[in-house]
Coordinates of C-alpha atoms and ligand atoms in Angstrom, one line a residue:
X78 CA 100.3 111.5 125.8
X79 CA 98.0 114.4 125.9
X80 CA 94.3 113.7 124.9
X81 CA 94.2 115.9 121.8
X82 CA 97.4 114.4 120.6
X83 CA 96.2 111.0 121.3
X84 CA 92.9 111.5 119.4
X85 CA 94.8 112.0 116.4
X86 CA 95.7 108.4 116.5
X87 CA 92.0 107.7 115.4
X88 CA 92.9 109.2 112.1
X89 CA 93.2 107.0 108.9
X90 CA 94.2 109.4 106.2
X91 CA 93.9 108.8 102.4
X92 CA 96.0 110.9 100.0
X93 CA 94.0 112.3 97.0
X94 CA 96.2 113.3 94.0
X95 CA 93.1 115.1 92.5
X96 CA 93.9 115.3 89.1
X97 CA 94.3 111.7 88.9
X98 CA 91.3 110.4 91.1
X99 CA 88.1 111.0 89.4
X100 CA 86.9 113.0 86.6
X101 CA 83.5 114.6 87.5
X102 CA 83.0 117.1 84.7
X103 CA 84.1 115.2 81.8
X104 CA 87.4 117.3 80.8
X105 CA 90.0 114.6 81.5
X106 CA 91.2 115.9 84.7
X107 CA 90.2 114.7 88.2
X108 CA 88.3 117.4 90.1
X109 CA 86.3 118.3 93.3
X110 CA 83.0 116.7 91.8
X111 CA 84.6 113.5 91.2
X112 CA 86.1 113.4 94.5
X113 CA 82.7 114.0 96.2
X114 CA 81.2 111.3 94.1
X115 CA 83.6 108.9 95.8
X116 CA 83.1 109.7 99.3
X117 CA 81.2 106.2 99.9
X118 CA 84.6 104.6 98.7
X119 CA 86.4 106.2 101.5
X120 CA 83.7 105.1 104.2
X121 CA 83.7 101.6 102.8
X122 CA 87.5 101.5 103.3
X123 CA 87.5 102.9 106.9
X124 CA 89.2 106.2 106.0
X125 CA 88.1 109.1 108.0
X126 CA 90.4 111.9 106.6
X127 CA 91.7 113.2 103.3
X128 CA 94.9 114.8 102.4
X129 CA 94.1 116.8 99.3
X130 CA 96.9 117.7 97.0
X131 CA 97.1 121.3 96.0
X132 CA 94.1 122.4 94.1
X133 CA 94.7 126.1 94.3
X134 CA 94.9 128.2 91.1
X135 CA 98.2 127.0 89.3
X136 CA 99.7 127.0 86.0
X137 CA 101.1 123.4 86.7
X138 CA 104.5 123.6 86.2
X139 CA 104.9 121.0 89.0
X140 CA 101.2 119.8 89.0
X141 CA 99.9 122.4 91.5
X142 CA 102.9 122.6 93.8
X143 CA 103.5 126.0 92.2
X144 CA 100.8 128.1 93.6
X145 CA 99.6 131.3 91.9
X146 CA 96.7 132.1 94.5
X147 CA 96.6 130.4 97.9
X148 CA 93.3 131.5 98.8
X149 CA 91.2 130.1 95.8
X150 CA 90.4 126.8 93.9
X151 CA 91.6 126.5 90.5
X152 CA 88.5 126.6 88.1
X153 CA 89.8 123.2 86.4
X154 CA 89.1 121.7 89.7
X155 CA 85.8 123.3 90.6
X156 CA 85.1 126.5 92.7
X157 CA 85.3 127.6 96.5
X158 CA 81.6 127.1 96.9
X159 CA 82.2 123.3 95.8
X160 CA 84.9 122.8 97.9
X161 CA 83.0 124.0 101.0
X162 CA 80.0 121.7 100.0
X163 CA 82.6 118.8 99.9
X164 CA 83.9 119.7 103.4
X165 CA 80.4 120.1 104.7
X166 CA 79.7 116.8 103.2
X167 CA 82.8 115.0 104.8
X168 CA 82.2 116.7 108.2
X169 CA 78.6 115.4 108.1
X170 CA 80.1 111.8 107.4
X171 CA 82.7 112.4 110.5
X172 CA 85.5 112.8 108.0
X173 CA 88.2 115.6 108.2
X174 CA 89.9 117.6 105.5
X175 CA 93.7 118.2 105.4
X176 CA 94.8 120.5 102.8
X177 CA 98.4 121.0 101.3
X178 CA 100.1 123.9 102.2
X179 CA 102.9 124.8 99.8
X180 CA 104.6 127.9 101.2
X181 CA 108.3 127.3 100.6
X182 CA 107.8 128.8 97.3
X183 CA 105.1 130.0 94.9
X184 CA 104.5 130.0 91.3
X185 CA 106.1 132.7 89.1
X186 CA 102.8 133.3 88.1
X187 CA 101.7 134.4 91.6
X188 CA 100.8 138.2 91.9
X189 CA 103.6 138.6 94.6
X190 CA 106.1 137.3 92.2
X191 CA 105.0 139.1 89.1
X192 CA 105.4 142.4 91.0
X193 CA 108.5 141.4 92.7
X194 CA 110.5 140.6 89.7
X195 CA 109.5 144.0 87.9
X196 CA 112.0 146.2 89.9
X197 CA 114.3 146.3 92.9
X198 CA 112.0 148.8 94.5
X199 CA 108.8 147.1 94.3
X200 CA 107.1 146.4 97.6
X201 CA 107.0 142.8 96.7
X202 CA 110.7 142.5 95.7
X203 CA 111.8 141.3 99.3
X204 CA 109.1 138.6 99.3
X205 CA 111.6 136.4 97.5
X206 CA 115.5 135.8 97.6
X207 CA 117.6 137.5 95.2
X208 CA 121.3 137.8 94.4
X209 CA 123.6 139.8 92.0
X210 CA 125.5 136.8 91.2
X211 CA 124.6 133.1 92.0
X212 CA 125.6 132.9 95.9
X213 CA 125.8 129.1 96.0
X214 CA 126.3 126.0 93.7
X215 CA 123.4 124.2 95.1
X216 CA 121.5 121.8 92.5
X217 CA 117.9 122.3 92.1
X218 CA 115.7 119.5 93.1
X219 CA 114.4 119.0 89.6
X220 CA 117.8 119.6 87.9
X221 CA 120.2 122.5 87.2
X222 CA 121.2 125.3 89.4
X223 CA 119.0 127.0 91.8
X224 CA 119.7 130.7 90.6
X225 CA 117.7 131.8 87.6
X226 CA 118.3 135.3 86.0
X227 CA 115.7 138.0 86.0
X228 CA 116.6 140.7 83.3
X229 CA 114.4 143.5 84.6
X230 CA 116.4 143.9 88.0
X231 CA 119.5 142.4 86.6
X232 CA 119.6 139.5 89.4
X233 CA 119.0 135.9 90.1
X234 CA 116.1 134.5 92.1
X235 CA 116.4 131.4 94.2
X236 CA 114.5 128.2 93.4
X237 CA 115.3 125.1 95.1
X238 CA 112.7 123.2 92.9
X239 CA 111.8 124.3 89.1
X240 CA 112.4 127.6 88.0
X241 CA 108.8 128.2 87.9
X242 CA 108.9 127.8 91.6
X243 CA 110.7 130.9 93.3
X244 CA 111.4 130.6 97.0
X245 CA 109.7 132.9 99.2
X246 CA 111.8 134.9 101.6
X247 CA 110.6 133.7 105.1
X248 CA 113.0 136.1 106.8
X249 CA 110.8 139.1 105.7
X250 CA 108.0 139.2 108.5
X251 CA 105.5 140.4 106.0
X252 CA 105.8 137.0 104.0
X253 CA 105.4 135.1 107.3
X254 CA 102.2 137.4 108.0
X255 CA 100.8 136.4 104.6
X256 CA 101.4 132.8 105.3
X257 CA 99.6 133.0 108.6
X258 CA 96.6 134.7 106.8
X259 CA 96.5 131.9 104.2
X260 CA 96.4 129.2 107.1
X261 CA 93.8 131.2 109.0
X262 CA 91.7 131.6 105.7
X263 CA 91.5 127.8 105.5
X264 CA 90.8 127.3 109.0
X265 CA 87.9 129.8 108.8
X266 CA 86.7 127.9 105.7
X267 CA 86.8 124.6 107.7
X268 CA 89.9 122.6 107.2
X269 CA 90.9 120.2 109.8
X270 CA 94.7 120.0 109.2
X271 CA 97.5 120.7 106.8
X272 CA 100.2 118.9 105.1
X273 CA 103.1 121.0 104.7
X274 CA 105.0 120.7 101.7
X275 CA 108.8 120.8 102.2
X276 CA 108.8 122.9 105.0
X277 CA 112.0 122.1 106.3
X278 CA 113.4 124.3 103.5
X279 CA 111.9 127.6 104.6
X280 CA 114.9 128.7 106.7
X281 CA 118.2 129.1 104.7
X282 CA 121.9 130.0 105.7
X283 CA 123.7 131.0 102.6
X284 CA 126.9 131.6 104.3
X285 CA 127.0 127.9 106.0
X286 CA 125.5 126.3 102.8
X287 CA 122.4 125.4 104.7
X288 CA 119.1 124.8 103.2
X289 CA 117.3 122.1 105.2
X290 CA 116.5 122.6 108.9
X291 CA 118.0 126.1 108.8
X292 CA 118.8 128.3 111.7
X293 CA 115.4 130.0 112.1
X294 CA 113.2 126.8 111.1
X295 CA 111.7 126.5 114.7
X296 CA 111.1 130.4 115.4
X297 CA 109.0 130.3 112.0
X298 CA 107.0 127.4 112.8
X299 CA 106.3 128.4 116.5
X300 CA 105.3 131.9 115.0
X301 CA 102.9 130.2 112.5
X302 CA 101.5 127.3 114.5
X303 CA 101.8 128.2 118.3
X304 CA 98.6 130.1 118.2
X305 CA 95.2 129.8 119.7
X306 CA 93.8 129.5 116.2
X307 CA 95.7 126.5 115.2
X308 CA 95.7 124.7 118.6
X309 CA 93.4 121.9 117.4
X310 CA 94.4 121.6 113.8
X311 CA 96.4 118.3 112.8
X312 CA 99.7 119.5 111.1
X313 CA 102.0 116.9 109.3
X314 CA 105.3 118.2 107.8
X315 CA 107.1 116.9 104.8
X316 CA 110.5 117.3 106.8
X317 CA 113.8 115.6 106.6
X318 CA 114.4 114.4 110.2
X319 CA 116.4 111.8 111.9
X320 CA 116.3 110.7 115.7
X321 CA 118.3 113.7 116.7
X322 CA 116.2 116.3 115.0
X323 CA 112.6 115.1 115.1
X324 CA 111.6 116.0 118.6
X325 CA 112.6 119.6 118.0
X326 CA 110.0 119.8 115.2
X327 CA 107.1 117.7 116.5
X328 CA 107.7 116.9 120.3
X329 CA 104.6 117.4 122.5
X330 CA 104.6 121.0 123.7
X331 CA 106.8 122.3 121.2
X332 CA 104.0 124.3 119.4
X333 CA 105.4 123.5 116.0
X334 CA 104.1 120.2 114.0
X335 CA 101.8 117.5 115.1
X336 CA 104.1 115.0 113.3
X337 CA 106.2 114.5 110.2
X338 CA 106.6 112.1 107.5
X339 CA 109.7 109.9 108.1
X340 CA 111.1 108.7 105.1
X341 CA 113.5 105.7 106.0
X342 CA 111.5 102.9 104.8
X343 CA 111.0 104.6 101.2
X344 CA 114.6 103.9 100.3
X345 CA 114.4 100.2 100.8
X346 CA 115.3 98.3 97.7
X347 CA 117.1 100.9 96.0
X348 CA 120.3 102.5 95.6
X349 CA 118.9 105.9 94.9
X350 CA 115.6 106.7 93.5
X351 CA 116.5 105.8 90.1
X352 CA 118.2 102.5 90.6
X353 CA 117.5 99.4 92.3
X354 CA 119.4 97.5 94.9
X355 CA 119.2 94.1 96.7
X356 CA 116.9 94.2 99.9
X357 CA 115.6 92.0 102.5
X358 CA 112.0 92.3 103.9
X359 CA 113.4 92.4 107.3
X360 CA 115.1 95.6 106.7
X361 CA 111.5 97.2 106.6
X362 CA 110.9 95.6 109.9
X363 CA 114.1 96.9 111.5
X364 CA 113.3 100.5 110.4
X365 CA 109.7 100.2 111.9
X366 CA 111.0 98.6 115.0
X367 CA 113.3 101.3 115.7
X368 CA 111.1 104.1 115.0
X369 CA 108.2 102.5 117.1
X370 CA 110.5 102.4 119.9
X371 CA 111.9 105.6 119.5
X372 CA 108.5 107.2 119.3
X373 CA 107.2 105.3 122.3
X374 CA 110.2 106.5 124.5
X375 CA 110.1 110.0 123.4
X376 CA 106.4 110.3 123.2
X377 CA 106.1 111.2 119.6
X378 CA 103.3 110.4 116.9
X379 CA 104.5 108.6 114.1
X380 CA 103.0 108.5 110.6
X381 CA 102.7 105.0 109.1
X382 CA 102.9 105.0 105.2
X383 CA 104.9 103.3 102.2
X384 CA 103.3 105.4 99.1
X385 CA 102.5 108.8 98.2
X386 CA 102.4 111.0 95.0
X387 CA 106.3 111.3 94.8
X388 CA 107.1 107.7 94.8
X389 CA 106.8 104.7 92.6
X390 CA 104.4 102.1 94.2
X391 CA 106.0 100.4 96.9
X392 CA 104.5 97.0 97.1
X393 CA 105.1 96.5 93.3
X394 CA 108.7 97.7 93.8
X395 CA 109.2 95.2 96.8
X396 CA 107.3 92.4 95.0
X397 CA 109.7 89.6 93.8
X398 CA 107.0 87.7 91.9
X399 CA 103.8 89.1 90.7
X400 CA 102.3 85.8 91.1
X401 CA 102.3 86.5 94.8
X402 CA 101.6 90.1 94.9
X403 CA 98.4 89.7 96.8
X404 CA 100.4 88.2 99.7
X405 CA 103.4 90.8 99.4
X406 CA 101.1 93.8 99.4
X407 CA 99.0 92.6 102.1
X408 CA 102.1 91.3 104.1
X409 CA 103.6 95.1 103.8
X410 CA 100.2 96.3 104.8
X411 CA 100.2 94.5 108.0
X412 CA 103.9 95.0 108.8
X413 CA 103.1 98.7 108.7
X414 CA 99.7 99.8 109.0
X415 CA 98.9 97.8 112.5
X416 CA 101.7 99.8 114.3
X417 CA 101.2 102.6 116.4
X418 CA 100.9 105.7 114.3
X419 CA 98.7 107.4 111.9
X420 CA 98.0 105.7 108.7
X421 CA 98.4 107.4 105.3
X422 CA 97.2 105.4 102.3
X423 CA 97.9 106.8 98.8
X424 CA 95.1 106.3 96.1
X425 CA 95.1 103.0 94.1
X426 CA 97.1 101.5 97.1
X427 CA 94.0 100.1 98.7
X428 CA 93.7 97.9 95.5
X429 CA 97.3 97.4 94.6
X430 CA 97.9 99.8 91.8
X431 CA 101.0 98.9 90.0
X432 CA 103.9 101.0 88.4
X433 CA 103.5 102.0 84.9
X434 CA 105.6 101.0 81.9
X435 CA 106.5 103.9 79.3
X436 CA 107.8 103.1 76.1
X437 CA 109.1 106.5 75.1
X438 CA 110.6 109.2 77.0
X439 CA 108.1 111.8 75.6
X440 CA 105.4 109.9 77.5
X441 CA 106.8 111.3 80.9
X442 CA 105.0 114.2 82.5
X443 CA 107.0 114.9 85.9
X444 CA 109.4 117.7 86.0
X445 CA 111.6 115.7 88.2
X446 CA 112.0 112.8 85.8
X447 CA 112.6 115.5 82.9
X448 CA 115.4 116.8 85.2
X449 CA 117.1 113.5 85.3
X450 CA 116.6 112.9 81.6
X451 CA 118.6 116.1 80.8
X452 CA 121.3 115.5 83.2
X453 CA 121.8 112.0 81.7
X454 CA 120.8 112.0 78.2
X455 CA 124.0 111.5 75.8
X456 CA 126.0 110.2 78.7
X457 CA 124.2 107.0 79.1
X458 CA 122.5 104.4 76.7
X459 CA 119.1 105.5 75.9
X460 CA 117.6 102.0 76.8
X461 CA 119.0 102.1 80.1
X462 CA 118.3 105.7 80.6
X463 CA 114.5 105.0 79.9
X464 CA 114.7 102.1 82.3
X465 CA 116.1 104.2 85.1
X466 CA 113.2 106.7 84.4
X467 CA 110.5 104.0 84.5
X468 CA 112.1 102.9 87.8
X469 CA 111.9 106.1 89.6
X470 CA 109.6 108.3 87.9
X471 CA 106.9 110.2 90.0
X472 CA 104.6 109.4 87.1
X473 CA 104.2 105.9 88.3
X474 CA 102.0 107.0 91.0
X475 CA 100.0 109.5 89.0
X476 CA 98.3 107.6 86.6
X477 CA 94.4 108.0 86.7
X478 CA 92.8 105.6 89.1
X479 CA 91.4 102.7 87.4
X480 CA 88.0 102.3 89.2
X481 CA 86.9 99.5 86.7
X482 CA 88.2 97.2 84.1
X483 CA 86.2 99.0 81.2
X484 CA 88.5 100.7 79.0
X485 CA 85.6 102.1 76.8
X486 CA 84.3 104.1 79.7
X487 CA 87.7 105.2 80.7
X488 CA 88.0 102.8 83.6
X489 CA 85.5 104.7 85.4
X490 CA 87.8 107.7 85.8
X491 CA 86.0 109.9 83.1
X492 CA 84.6 109.7 79.8
X493 CA 87.2 111.2 77.7
X494 CA 90.8 110.7 77.5
X495 CA 92.7 111.7 80.7
X496 CA 95.3 114.2 81.2
X497 CA 97.6 111.4 81.7
X498 CA 97.5 108.0 80.1
X499 CA 96.1 105.0 82.1
X500 CA 98.4 102.6 83.7
X501 CA 99.4 99.9 81.4
X502 CA 98.0 97.5 83.8
X503 CA 94.7 99.0 84.2
X504 CA 92.9 96.0 82.7
X505 CA 94.2 93.7 85.1
X506 CA 94.5 95.8 88.4
X507 CA 91.6 97.8 89.1
X508 CA 89.2 98.3 92.0
X509 CA 86.2 96.5 90.6
X510 CA 88.3 93.5 89.6
X511 CA 90.1 93.3 93.1
X512 CA 87.0 93.7 94.8
X513 CA 85.6 90.7 93.1
X514 CA 88.5 88.7 93.5
X515 CA 88.9 86.0 96.4
X516 CA 92.2 87.6 97.2
X517 CA 91.4 91.2 97.4
X518 CA 93.8 93.8 98.7
X519 CA 91.1 96.2 99.1
X520 CA 89.2 93.9 101.5
X521 CA 92.4 93.4 103.4
X522 CA 93.0 97.0 104.0
X523 CA 89.4 97.4 104.8
X524 CA 89.9 94.7 107.4
X525 CA 92.8 96.4 108.9
X526 CA 91.1 99.7 109.3
X527 CA 88.1 98.0 110.7
X528 CA 90.2 96.4 113.4
X529 CA 91.8 99.8 114.2
X530 CA 88.2 101.1 114.7
X531 CA 87.2 98.2 117.0
X532 CA 90.3 97.8 119.0
X533 CA 91.5 100.7 120.9
X534 CA 94.8 98.9 121.5
X535 CA 95.6 99.2 117.9
X536 CA 95.5 102.8 118.1
X537 CA 96.8 103.6 121.6
X538 CA 98.4 100.3 122.7
X539 CA 102.1 100.2 123.2
X540 CA 104.2 98.3 120.5
X541 CA 106.4 95.3 121.5
X542 CA 108.5 93.6 119.1
X543 CA 108.4 89.8 119.7
X544 CA 110.3 88.5 116.7
X545 CA 112.6 85.5 117.0
X546 CA 113.0 84.1 113.5
X547 CA 115.3 86.5 111.5
X548 CA 113.0 86.3 108.3
X549 CA 109.7 87.6 110.0
X550 CA 108.2 90.1 112.0
X551 CA 106.2 89.2 115.1
X552 CA 104.9 92.1 117.3
X553 CA 102.3 92.8 120.0
X554 CA 100.2 95.8 120.7
X555 CA 99.1 95.9 124.4
X556 CA 96.8 98.3 126.3
X557 CA 96.0 97.2 129.7
X558 CA 94.7 93.7 129.5
X559 CA 93.8 93.9 125.6
X560 CA 96.5 92.2 123.5
X561 CA 96.8 91.8 119.7
X562 CA 99.7 89.9 118.1
X563 CA 100.5 90.6 114.7
X564 CA 102.3 87.8 112.8
X565 CA 104.1 88.6 109.2
X566 CA 106.2 85.7 108.0
X567 CA 108.6 86.9 105.0
X568 CA 110.4 85.2 102.3
X569 CA 110.3 81.5 103.3
X570 CA 108.0 79.2 104.8
X571 CA 108.6 78.5 108.3
X572 CA 107.4 77.7 111.7
X573 CA 107.6 80.6 113.9
X574 CA 107.8 81.0 117.8
X575 CA 104.8 82.7 119.0
X576 CA 103.9 83.7 122.5
X577 CA 101.8 81.4 124.6
X578 CA 98.0 82.1 125.3
X579 CA 95.0 81.5 123.6
X580 CA 94.8 82.9 120.4
X581 CA 91.6 84.2 118.5
X582 CA 92.3 84.8 114.7
X583 CA 91.3 88.2 113.6
X584 CA 92.6 88.5 110.0
X585 CA 94.8 86.5 107.6
X586 CA 95.8 86.6 104.1
X587 CA 95.8 82.8 104.1
X588 CA 92.3 81.5 103.9
X589 CA 93.6 77.9 104.9
X590 CA 94.9 79.3 108.2
X591 CA 92.7 78.7 111.2
X592 CA 94.9 79.0 114.3
X593 CA 98.6 79.7 115.3
X594 CA 99.5 76.1 114.3
X595 CA 101.8 74.8 111.5
X596 CA 104.2 76.6 109.1
X597 CA 103.7 80.1 108.0
X598 CA 103.7 80.5 103.9
X599 CA 105.9 83.1 102.4
X600 CA 104.3 86.5 103.1
X601 CA 101.6 85.1 105.2
X602 CA 99.9 87.4 107.7
X603 CA 98.0 86.3 110.8
X604 CA 96.5 88.6 113.4
X605 CA 95.3 87.3 116.5
X606 CA 93.4 88.6 119.7
X607 CA 95.3 87.0 122.8
X608 CA 93.1 86.2 125.6
Ligands
GLC155 C1 107.0 118.1 97.7 C2 105.8 117.5 96.9 C3 106.2 117.3 95.4 C4 106.5 118.6 95.0 C5 107.7 119.3 95.8 C6 107.9 120.8 95.2 O1 108.0 117.3 97.7 O2 105.4 116.3 97.5 O3 105.2 116.5 94.7 O4 107.2 118.7 93.7 O5 107.4 119.3 97.2 O6 106.6 121.5 95.8

């Protein structure tokens, strides 16, 4: 692997959903000031890069994923000056800043769209996608159809997401030039990377009914990213991919993306986003193994993650018994974050924040959840519907971070009522409590990242699956003479067949464990250096 790409394996990225992270100015909304106050937290945890969700000017139809001005910071979050100070501070600490780039669509309040919708002759009209009558029967990601009527021009515009998020027309070279300017603006201001929102949707073919991985996708991506200016930038795409398509988008030398989020594991334990299904932990292992082997063979960089702002909390969903939540969460962590790839953690995951429980439909904020509600209300029992929404809603991951257990002081998030209620479990699950517990998830993650830092083998070393017992995951990372063995036992206590060799215990979630002898408890993890 080329040196520059290999260096990306040193990254440990933490996703900040800004509005719920930390309120620094006392208005109930997380902001840049609050984020800056918490930089020590990241360093303590061993994180060296942040992915900051959109904080550009936005009317918030989709909490910032509807951008009204790409080269600004929304005043509710701070100023561009504050953003630059934050980035300087991060750089001084050796941390990287990855910004969210949301360019499949804009907000309806973007100046381009405001002009575009006034007349068919407006110079900005062709920045968006129009039709005299709906061209397709595609369903929008947040419910309803994708075509919205625009009276002044007597046409319909396309929106793959909410109707407040009109799709940009990438076929128009001017749009592509605008996007290039946005990318360059942030690079000139010091960003180290981008997380590209739903980038796989930018090329469409209406005739063939294609709106994912469309015919001109690669051309557009090369044009945007295969440039001197973007050469050293880390670019991770939110892109649907499989083993047939992934190399085209992030293969070495393609001049497109550095890597993509691959979502196979996210679907574990559910029939669809809103309905649960039986699962086995070993399925998580199998997904990981197949991608580790594939990426190794094809020289691809892989992203390691289980959580983000669009998904209910993974460890909670997979946990069968909350009494063993620490064991489950740490076992998932070892299953994923000691593999080869770039770790991405989502806020609150580092101390095991749980999913939320809303009692009434009105309590949801997320437009995706509302879309599902609207499509099912009246067709389904209300209680059942509420259960469904609670199960799948993105709001599960979006409650304000509970830094402390003190409700009076807003759980350390902020002094006044937050924009969205605290998680129902904030009293019991908060960073302060976790850190003072003997079984601390934070400390486990901290140890994982410390190991990744200390041992090059955990960053660059090859992966080898050594699993013998079906209900477990045993793998080795190897680099020259360096060998690290990761042992994850799953549902049942059992003795595991492990490779020979003198083993030095580096990390475990069972304080009784001393070496590799004896049966492993359910969800027990042990990490050894092999001499
Ligand atoms: C991505 C974002 C999600 C957003 C959607 C539309 O999937 O992660 O939060 O709603 O794109 O921009």
